mmCIF file of C-alpha atoms in Angstrom:
data_model
loop_
_atom_site.group_PDB
_atom_site.id
_atom_site.type_symbol
_atom_site.label_atom_id
_atom_site.label_comp_id
_atom_site.label_asym_id
_atom_site.label_seq_id
_atom_site.Cartn_x
_atom_site.Cartn_y
_atom_site.Cartn_z
ATOM 1 C CA MET A 1 32.764 -27.300 -17.354
ATOM 2 C CA ALA A 2 30.738 -25.187 -14.935
ATOM 3 C CA LYS A 3 32.453 -22.580 -12.779
ATOM 4 C CA TYR A 4 31.928 -23.086 -9.044
ATOM 5 C CA PHE A 5 31.331 -20.078 -6.782
ATOM 6 C CA ASP A 6 31.496 -20.498 -3.015
ATOM 7 C CA VAL A 7 29.543 -17.460 -1.822
ATOM 8 C CA HIS A 8 29.062 -16.308 1.775
ATOM 9 C CA PRO A 9 25.369 -16.733 2.714
ATOM 10 C CA GLU A 10 25.079 -13.459 4.661
ATOM 11 C CA ASN A 11 27.767 -11.247 3.128
ATOM 12 C CA PRO A 12 28.117 -12.271 -0.532
ATOM 13 C CA GLN A 13 31.506 -11.379 -1.991
ATOM 14 C CA ARG A 14 31.027 -8.541 -4.480
ATOM 15 C CA ARG A 15 33.653 -9.962 -6.810
ATOM 16 C CA ALA A 16 31.935 -13.360 -6.984
ATOM 17 C CA ILE A 17 28.512 -11.775 -7.534
ATOM 18 C CA GLY A 18 29.991 -9.591 -10.279
ATOM 19 C CA GLN A 19 31.456 -12.640 -12.021
ATOM 20 C CA VAL A 20 28.168 -14.532 -11.807
ATOM 21 C CA VAL A 21 26.236 -11.590 -13.257
ATOM 22 C CA GLY A 22 28.854 -11.265 -16.013
ATOM 23 C CA LEU A 23 28.152 -14.875 -17.014
ATOM 24 C CA ILE A 24 24.399 -14.222 -16.995
ATOM 25 C CA ARG A 25 24.820 -11.150 -19.210
ATOM 26 C CA ASP A 26 26.918 -13.237 -21.599
ATOM 27 C CA ASP A 27 23.925 -15.576 -21.953
ATOM 28 C CA GLY A 28 25.207 -18.119 -19.464
ATOM 29 C CA LEU A 29 22.973 -20.506 -17.511
ATOM 30 C CA ILE A 30 23.447 -20.723 -13.738
ATOM 31 C CA ALA A 31 22.289 -22.993 -10.925
ATOM 32 C CA TYR A 32 21.655 -20.861 -7.853
ATOM 33 C CA PRO A 33 20.141 -21.206 -4.363
ATOM 34 C CA THR A 34 16.883 -19.568 -3.296
ATOM 35 C CA ASP A 35 14.746 -19.505 -0.153
ATOM 36 C CA SER A 36 12.898 -22.605 -1.364
ATOM 37 C CA CYS A 37 15.434 -24.720 -3.271
ATOM 38 C CA TYR A 38 17.950 -24.480 -6.107
ATOM 39 C CA ALA A 39 16.857 -23.029 -9.427
ATOM 40 C CA LEU A 40 18.186 -22.679 -12.949
ATOM 41 C CA GLY A 41 18.535 -19.056 -14.046
ATOM 42 C CA ALA A 42 19.257 -17.098 -17.223
ATOM 43 C CA ARG A 43 18.925 -13.589 -18.586
ATOM 44 C CA LEU A 44 15.375 -12.638 -19.562
ATOM 45 C CA GLY A 45 16.281 -12.175 -23.231
ATOM 46 C CA ASN A 46 18.347 -15.366 -23.458
ATOM 47 C CA ALA A 47 16.396 -17.534 -25.918
ATOM 48 C CA GLY A 48 19.063 -20.233 -25.825
ATOM 49 C CA GLY A 49 18.859 -20.300 -22.039
ATOM 50 C CA ILE A 50 15.172 -21.159 -22.217
ATOM 51 C CA GLU A 51 15.874 -24.111 -24.491
ATOM 52 C CA ARG A 52 18.725 -25.297 -22.259
ATOM 53 C CA ILE A 53 16.400 -25.255 -19.224
ATOM 54 C CA ARG A 54 13.737 -27.131 -21.197
ATOM 55 C CA ALA A 55 16.331 -29.741 -22.219
ATOM 56 C CA ILE A 56 17.748 -30.200 -18.693
ATOM 57 C CA ARG A 57 14.295 -30.555 -17.130
ATOM 58 C CA GLN A 58 12.577 -32.146 -20.178
ATOM 59 C CA LEU A 59 9.783 -29.568 -20.100
ATOM 60 C CA ASP A 60 6.994 -29.088 -22.611
ATOM 61 C CA GLU A 61 5.729 -25.770 -23.973
ATOM 62 C CA LYS A 62 2.999 -25.522 -21.334
ATOM 63 C CA HIS A 63 5.506 -25.167 -18.498
ATOM 64 C CA HIS A 64 5.294 -21.866 -16.648
ATOM 65 C CA PHE A 65 8.681 -20.224 -16.401
ATOM 66 C CA THR A 66 9.216 -17.861 -13.491
ATOM 67 C CA LEU A 67 10.573 -14.328 -13.461
ATOM 68 C CA VAL A 68 12.497 -13.975 -10.212
ATOM 69 C CA CYS A 69 12.273 -10.292 -9.283
ATOM 70 C CA ARG A 70 14.192 -8.133 -6.838
ATOM 71 C CA ASP A 71 11.177 -6.280 -5.444
ATOM 72 C CA PHE A 72 7.515 -5.491 -5.938
ATOM 73 C CA ALA A 73 8.193 -2.498 -8.181
ATOM 74 C CA GLN A 74 10.135 -4.684 -10.607
ATOM 75 C CA LEU A 75 7.515 -7.421 -10.482
ATOM 76 C CA GLY A 76 4.827 -4.892 -11.403
ATOM 77 C CA GLN A 77 6.539 -4.165 -14.730
ATOM 78 C CA PHE A 78 5.929 -7.690 -15.982
ATOM 79 C CA VAL A 79 2.455 -8.718 -14.775
ATOM 80 C CA TYR A 80 -0.990 -7.172 -14.383
ATOM 81 C CA ILE A 81 -2.242 -7.086 -10.776
ATOM 82 C CA ASN A 82 -5.636 -5.876 -9.554
ATOM 83 C CA ASN A 83 -6.145 -4.416 -6.069
ATOM 84 C CA ALA A 84 -7.337 -7.602 -4.334
ATOM 85 C CA VAL A 85 -4.493 -9.663 -5.785
ATOM 86 C CA PHE A 86 -2.031 -6.869 -4.991
ATOM 87 C CA ARG A 87 -2.840 -7.065 -1.283
ATOM 88 C CA ALA A 88 -2.553 -10.849 -1.160
ATOM 89 C CA ILE A 89 0.794 -10.919 -2.975
ATOM 90 C CA LYS A 90 2.213 -7.937 -1.129
ATOM 91 C CA ALA A 91 1.540 -9.648 2.207
ATOM 92 C CA SER A 92 3.411 -12.759 1.044
ATOM 93 C CA THR A 93 6.575 -11.260 -0.392
ATOM 94 C CA PRO A 94 9.430 -11.722 -0.206
ATOM 95 C CA GLY A 95 8.868 -15.404 0.372
ATOM 96 C CA SER A 96 8.626 -18.935 -1.016
ATOM 97 C CA TYR A 97 5.741 -18.298 -3.414
ATOM 98 C CA THR A 98 5.351 -18.204 -7.180
ATOM 99 C CA PHE A 99 2.349 -16.307 -8.549
ATOM 100 C CA ILE A 100 0.898 -16.939 -12.001
ATOM 101 C CA LEU A 101 -0.517 -13.748 -13.501
ATOM 102 C CA PRO A 102 -1.372 -12.207 -16.888
ATOM 103 C CA ALA A 103 1.845 -10.947 -18.469
ATOM 104 C CA THR A 104 2.531 -7.431 -19.747
ATOM 105 C CA LYS A 105 4.176 -6.760 -23.102
ATOM 106 C CA GLU A 106 7.526 -6.571 -21.284
ATOM 107 C CA VAL A 107 7.587 -10.371 -21.169
ATOM 108 C CA PRO A 108 8.947 -12.140 -24.300
ATOM 109 C CA ARG A 109 6.251 -14.205 -26.013
ATOM 110 C CA ARG A 110 8.316 -17.384 -25.795
ATOM 111 C CA LEU A 111 8.022 -17.255 -21.976
ATOM 112 C CA LEU A 112 4.239 -17.066 -21.927
ATOM 113 C CA HIS A 113 1.857 -19.958 -21.427
ATOM 114 C CA PRO A 114 0.747 -20.584 -25.056
ATOM 115 C CA LYS A 115 -2.984 -20.282 -24.313
ATOM 116 C CA LYS A 116 -3.306 -18.234 -21.129
ATOM 117 C CA LYS A 117 -0.583 -15.643 -21.913
ATOM 118 C CA THR A 118 0.486 -15.841 -18.287
ATOM 119 C CA VAL A 119 3.863 -16.052 -16.554
ATOM 120 C CA GLY A 120 5.060 -16.952 -13.075
ATOM 121 C CA VAL A 121 6.670 -14.276 -10.866
ATOM 122 C CA ARG A 122 8.269 -14.353 -7.429
ATOM 123 C CA ILE A 123 10.356 -12.288 -5.006
ATOM 124 C CA PRO A 124 12.748 -14.511 -3.031
ATOM 125 C CA ASP A 125 13.794 -13.988 0.561
ATOM 126 C CA HIS A 126 17.441 -15.011 0.033
ATOM 127 C CA VAL A 127 20.487 -12.801 0.509
ATOM 128 C CA VAL A 128 22.597 -14.266 -2.310
ATOM 129 C CA THR A 129 19.740 -14.307 -4.819
ATOM 130 C CA GLN A 130 18.908 -10.710 -3.946
ATOM 131 C CA ALA A 131 22.562 -9.714 -4.418
ATOM 132 C CA ILE A 132 22.557 -11.255 -7.903
ATOM 133 C CA LEU A 133 19.281 -9.522 -8.818
ATOM 134 C CA ALA A 134 20.527 -6.152 -7.533
ATOM 135 C CA GLU A 135 23.703 -6.388 -9.608
ATOM 136 C CA LEU A 136 21.869 -7.683 -12.694
ATOM 137 C CA GLY A 137 19.195 -4.967 -12.625
ATOM 138 C CA GLU A 138 16.493 -7.148 -14.177
ATOM 139 C CA PRO A 139 14.599 -10.345 -13.323
ATOM 140 C CA LEU A 140 16.120 -13.788 -13.733
ATOM 141 C CA LEU A 141 14.294 -16.206 -15.986
ATOM 142 C CA SER A 142 14.102 -19.265 -13.737
ATOM 143 C CA SER A 143 12.825 -22.772 -13.189
ATOM 144 C CA THR A 144 13.120 -25.066 -10.155
ATOM 145 C CA LEU A 145 16.101 -27.396 -10.427
ATOM 146 C CA LEU A 146 14.097 -30.603 -10.381
ATOM 147 C CA LEU A 147 15.707 -33.138 -12.695
ATOM 148 C CA PRO A 148 13.786 -35.836 -14.597
ATOM 149 C CA GLY A 149 13.549 -39.005 -12.503
ATOM 150 C CA TYR A 150 14.186 -37.194 -9.214
ATOM 151 C CA SER A 151 11.421 -36.910 -6.613
ATOM 152 C CA GLU A 152 13.005 -33.849 -4.957
ATOM 153 C CA PRO A 153 15.143 -30.930 -6.151
ATOM 154 C CA LEU A 154 18.908 -31.129 -5.652
ATOM 155 C CA THR A 155 20.033 -29.079 -2.637
ATOM 156 C CA GLN A 156 23.837 -29.387 -2.483
ATOM 157 C CA GLY A 157 26.064 -27.207 -4.648
ATOM 158 C CA TRP A 158 28.761 -29.870 -5.096
ATOM 159 C CA GLU A 159 26.144 -32.438 -6.088
ATOM 160 C CA ILE A 160 24.709 -30.081 -8.710
ATOM 161 C CA LYS A 161 28.218 -29.387 -10.017
ATOM 162 C CA GLU A 162 28.785 -33.118 -10.508
ATOM 163 C CA GLU A 163 25.382 -33.723 -12.066
ATOM 164 C CA LEU A 164 25.230 -30.698 -14.393
ATOM 165 C CA ASP A 165 28.892 -29.875 -14.972
ATOM 166 C CA HIS A 166 28.510 -29.738 -18.762
ATOM 167 C CA ALA A 167 24.913 -28.512 -18.844
ATOM 168 C CA VAL A 168 25.259 -25.193 -16.953
ATOM 169 C CA ASP A 169 27.913 -22.462 -16.923
ATOM 170 C CA ALA A 170 28.064 -21.808 -13.184
ATOM 171 C CA VAL A 171 26.955 -23.253 -9.839
ATOM 172 C CA ILE A 172 26.571 -20.886 -6.878
ATOM 173 C CA ASP A 173 26.960 -22.509 -3.459
ATOM 174 C CA SER A 174 26.065 -20.558 -0.308
ATOM 175 C CA GLY A 175 25.520 -23.436 2.102
ATOM 176 C CA GLU A 176 22.276 -25.103 3.091
ATOM 177 C CA CYS A 177 19.345 -24.501 0.798
ATOM 178 C CA GLY A 178 15.678 -25.389 1.177
ATOM 179 C CA THR A 179 14.364 -28.723 -0.041
ATOM 180 C CA GLU A 180 10.834 -27.709 -1.009
ATOM 181 C CA PRO A 181 9.936 -25.818 -4.179
ATOM 182 C CA THR A 182 7.779 -22.717 -3.941
ATOM 183 C CA THR A 183 4.053 -22.788 -3.370
ATOM 184 C CA VAL A 184 2.404 -21.844 -6.680
ATOM 185 C CA ILE A 185 -0.783 -19.739 -6.740
ATOM 186 C CA ASP A 186 -2.576 -19.074 -10.029
ATOM 187 C CA PHE A 187 -4.321 -15.685 -10.008
ATOM 188 C CA SER A 188 -5.161 -15.667 -13.718
ATOM 189 C CA GLY A 189 -8.746 -16.944 -13.265
ATOM 190 C CA ASP A 190 -11.783 -15.674 -11.394
ATOM 191 C CA GLU A 191 -10.601 -17.280 -8.146
ATOM 192 C CA PRO A 192 -7.069 -18.021 -6.888
ATOM 193 C CA GLU A 193 -6.040 -21.619 -7.486
ATOM 194 C CA ILE A 194 -3.350 -23.406 -5.475
ATOM 195 C CA VAL A 195 -1.439 -25.193 -8.224
ATOM 196 C CA ARG A 196 1.334 -26.579 -6.019
ATOM 197 C CA ARG A 197 1.692 -26.761 -2.247
ATOM 198 C CA GLY A 198 5.310 -26.140 -1.334
ATOM 199 C CA ALA A 199 7.413 -24.105 1.059
ATOM 200 C CA GLY A 200 4.976 -21.190 1.381
ATOM 201 C CA ASP A 201 1.932 -21.304 3.711
ATOM 202 C CA THR A 202 -1.282 -21.519 1.680
ATOM 203 C CA SER A 203 -3.777 -20.513 4.401
ATOM 204 C CA ARG A 204 -4.241 -16.871 3.366
ATOM 205 C CA PHE A 205 -4.912 -17.875 -0.222
ATOM 206 C CA GLU A 206 -7.450 -20.484 0.809
ATOM 207 C CA ALA A 207 -9.166 -17.705 2.748
ATOM 208 C CA VAL A 208 -9.193 -15.570 -0.411
ATOM 209 C CA ALA A 209 -10.549 -18.493 -2.420
#
């Protein structure tokens, strides 16, 4: 049965955040709110967590997992970014974007796209998510909480608790959450490619393209 954390959206309780991070460090799987919508999250080195996310979402091996990072410095440890891409991403973070980039050796092989050797990264603009990342001290391995058969991600903490009570270890509820997943931009090719149009404005990337 998943633990349920009611967390203040602007002043997250330190005790609750500490308990959530303790579960993550013990290889737990959490459902947590972001600036776009709810996501599933696990510790970067949690191999079992990856398989649990794949099972919940029925994902194949080509799915791009996302490393949710606290800031740009942390993001830069896990992906290669050239100067032009740096400027475009820097101007869009924190925000509701996921960027697909070539991964550094810091990223476990099982997280990489099998052919491209890329990974998704993002920096969320969400107080509770940022509090979790600050306490954890490393990125969260994440995937949008979009369940098979659903046209939109789940947005209510209580609803997620009912739906995934035996599939996750904790649900974090901090009130209203976005309904749109992130906008996904693939920077791994010669030109930026808008893979998914979501919560983030795509105009600056269309200008780059």
